[in-house]
Coordinates of C-alpha atoms in Angstrom, one line a residue:
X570 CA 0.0 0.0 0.0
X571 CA 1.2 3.5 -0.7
X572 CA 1.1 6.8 1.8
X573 CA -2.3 7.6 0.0
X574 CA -4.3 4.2 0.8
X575 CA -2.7 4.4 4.3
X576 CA -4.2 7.9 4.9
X577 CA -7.8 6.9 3.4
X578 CA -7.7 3.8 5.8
X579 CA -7.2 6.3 8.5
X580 CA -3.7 5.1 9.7
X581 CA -0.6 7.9 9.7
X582 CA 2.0 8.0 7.4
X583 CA 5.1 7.1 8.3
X584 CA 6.4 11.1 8.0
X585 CA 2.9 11.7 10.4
X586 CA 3.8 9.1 12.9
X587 CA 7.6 10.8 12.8
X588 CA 6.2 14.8 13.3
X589 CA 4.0 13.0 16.2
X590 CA 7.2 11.2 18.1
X591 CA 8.4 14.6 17.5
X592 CA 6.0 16.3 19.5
X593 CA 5.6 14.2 22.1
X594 CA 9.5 14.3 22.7
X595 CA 9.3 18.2 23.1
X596 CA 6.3 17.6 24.9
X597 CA 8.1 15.1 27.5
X598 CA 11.2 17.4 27.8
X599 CA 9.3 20.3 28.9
X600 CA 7.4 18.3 31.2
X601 CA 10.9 17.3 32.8
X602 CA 12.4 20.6 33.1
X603 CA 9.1 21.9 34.6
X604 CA 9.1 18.6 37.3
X605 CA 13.1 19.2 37.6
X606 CA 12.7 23.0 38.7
X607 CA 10.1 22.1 40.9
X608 CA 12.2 19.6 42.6
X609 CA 15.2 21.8 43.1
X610 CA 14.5 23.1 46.4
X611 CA 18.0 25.1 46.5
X612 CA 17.2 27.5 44.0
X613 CA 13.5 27.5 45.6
X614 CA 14.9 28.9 48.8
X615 CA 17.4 31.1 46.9
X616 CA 14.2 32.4 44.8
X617 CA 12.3 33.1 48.0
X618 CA 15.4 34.6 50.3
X619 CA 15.9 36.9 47.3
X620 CA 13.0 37.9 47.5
X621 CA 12.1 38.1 51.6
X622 CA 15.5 40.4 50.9
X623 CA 14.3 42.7 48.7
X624 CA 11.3 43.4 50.7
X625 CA 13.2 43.6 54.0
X626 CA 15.3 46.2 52.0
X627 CA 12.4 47.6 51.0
X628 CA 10.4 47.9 54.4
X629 CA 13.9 49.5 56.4
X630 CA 14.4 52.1 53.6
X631 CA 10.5 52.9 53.9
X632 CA 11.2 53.3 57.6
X633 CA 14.0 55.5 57.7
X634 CA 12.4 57.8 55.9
X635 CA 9.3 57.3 58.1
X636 CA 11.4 57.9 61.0
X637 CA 13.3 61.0 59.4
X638 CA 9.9 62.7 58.8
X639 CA 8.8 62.1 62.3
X640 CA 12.2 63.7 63.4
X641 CA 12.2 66.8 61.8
X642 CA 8.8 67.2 62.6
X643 CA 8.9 66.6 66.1
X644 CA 12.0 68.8 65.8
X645 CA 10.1 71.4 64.2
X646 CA 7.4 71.6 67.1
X647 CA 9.4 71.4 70.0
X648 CA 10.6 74.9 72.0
X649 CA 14.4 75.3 71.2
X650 CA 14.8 75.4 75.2
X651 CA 13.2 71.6 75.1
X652 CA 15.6 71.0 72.3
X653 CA 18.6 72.2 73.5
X654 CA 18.4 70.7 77.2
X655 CA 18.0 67.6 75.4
X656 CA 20.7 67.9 73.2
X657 CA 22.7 68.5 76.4
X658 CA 21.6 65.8 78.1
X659 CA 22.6 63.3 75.0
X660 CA 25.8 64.9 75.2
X661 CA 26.2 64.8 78.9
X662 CA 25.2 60.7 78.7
X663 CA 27.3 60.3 75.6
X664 CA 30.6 61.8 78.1
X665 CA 29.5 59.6 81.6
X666 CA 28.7 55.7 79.4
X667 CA 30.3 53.9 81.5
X668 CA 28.8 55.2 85.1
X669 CA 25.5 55.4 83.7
X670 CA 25.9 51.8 82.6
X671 CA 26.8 50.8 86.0
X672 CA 24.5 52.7 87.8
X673 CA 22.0 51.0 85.3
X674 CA 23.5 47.8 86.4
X675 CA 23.2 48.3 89.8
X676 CA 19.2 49.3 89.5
X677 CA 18.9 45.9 87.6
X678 CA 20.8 43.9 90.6
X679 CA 19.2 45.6 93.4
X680 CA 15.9 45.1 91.0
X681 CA 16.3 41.2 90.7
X682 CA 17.2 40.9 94.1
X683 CA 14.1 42.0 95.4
X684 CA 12.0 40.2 92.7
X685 CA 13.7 37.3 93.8
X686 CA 13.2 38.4 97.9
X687 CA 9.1 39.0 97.0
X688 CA 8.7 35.5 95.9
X689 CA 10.4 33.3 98.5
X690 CA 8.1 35.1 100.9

């Protein structure tokens, strides 16, 4: 039989049956690449901490800003003689760290101690 009983007897052609093998061969290797990146969790975490870092990048830039505004408008509204007693203080903290941080140390001992005293009571 030639290529033009085979088709009027409903069976492919031999160049048919090829283009169809061909098909289904693309078809499979897609298929495996999709199934293949879906299985490769290592690039699925990079993906997603990419991404988690962009927005965390994102949300601290938004918030310095945020927090900028808020300064200068709170700068804006307070008296300069608030301002200025403040701005000493910070400078008077900044020049005594290390007895501040011990007296701070100190209220936390003396703190704990008589947490600790209230309970075995």
């Amino acid at each position: 039989m030639n290529d033009a009983a085979q088709n009027e007897l409903g069976t492919p052609t031999p160049e048919e049956l090829r283009e169809q093998v061909e098909r289904t061969r693309d078809e499979l290797g897609q298929t495996v690449e999709a199934l293949a990146g879906k299985a490769d969790v290592k690039a699925q975490v990079k993906e997603k901490t990419a991404a988690v870092k962009e927005q965390a990048a994102s949300a601290s830039a938004q918030i310095r800003e945020k927090s900028g505004q808020a300064a200068r408008l709170l700068k804006d509204r307070t008296p300069d003689p608030l301002v200025e007693k403040a701005e000493q203080g910070a400078k008077a903290a900044r020049a005594n760290r290390v007895p501040l941080l011990a007296g701070g140390a100190l209220l936390i001992a003396f703190l704990l101690v008589r947490r600790g005293r209230g309970r075995n009571r």
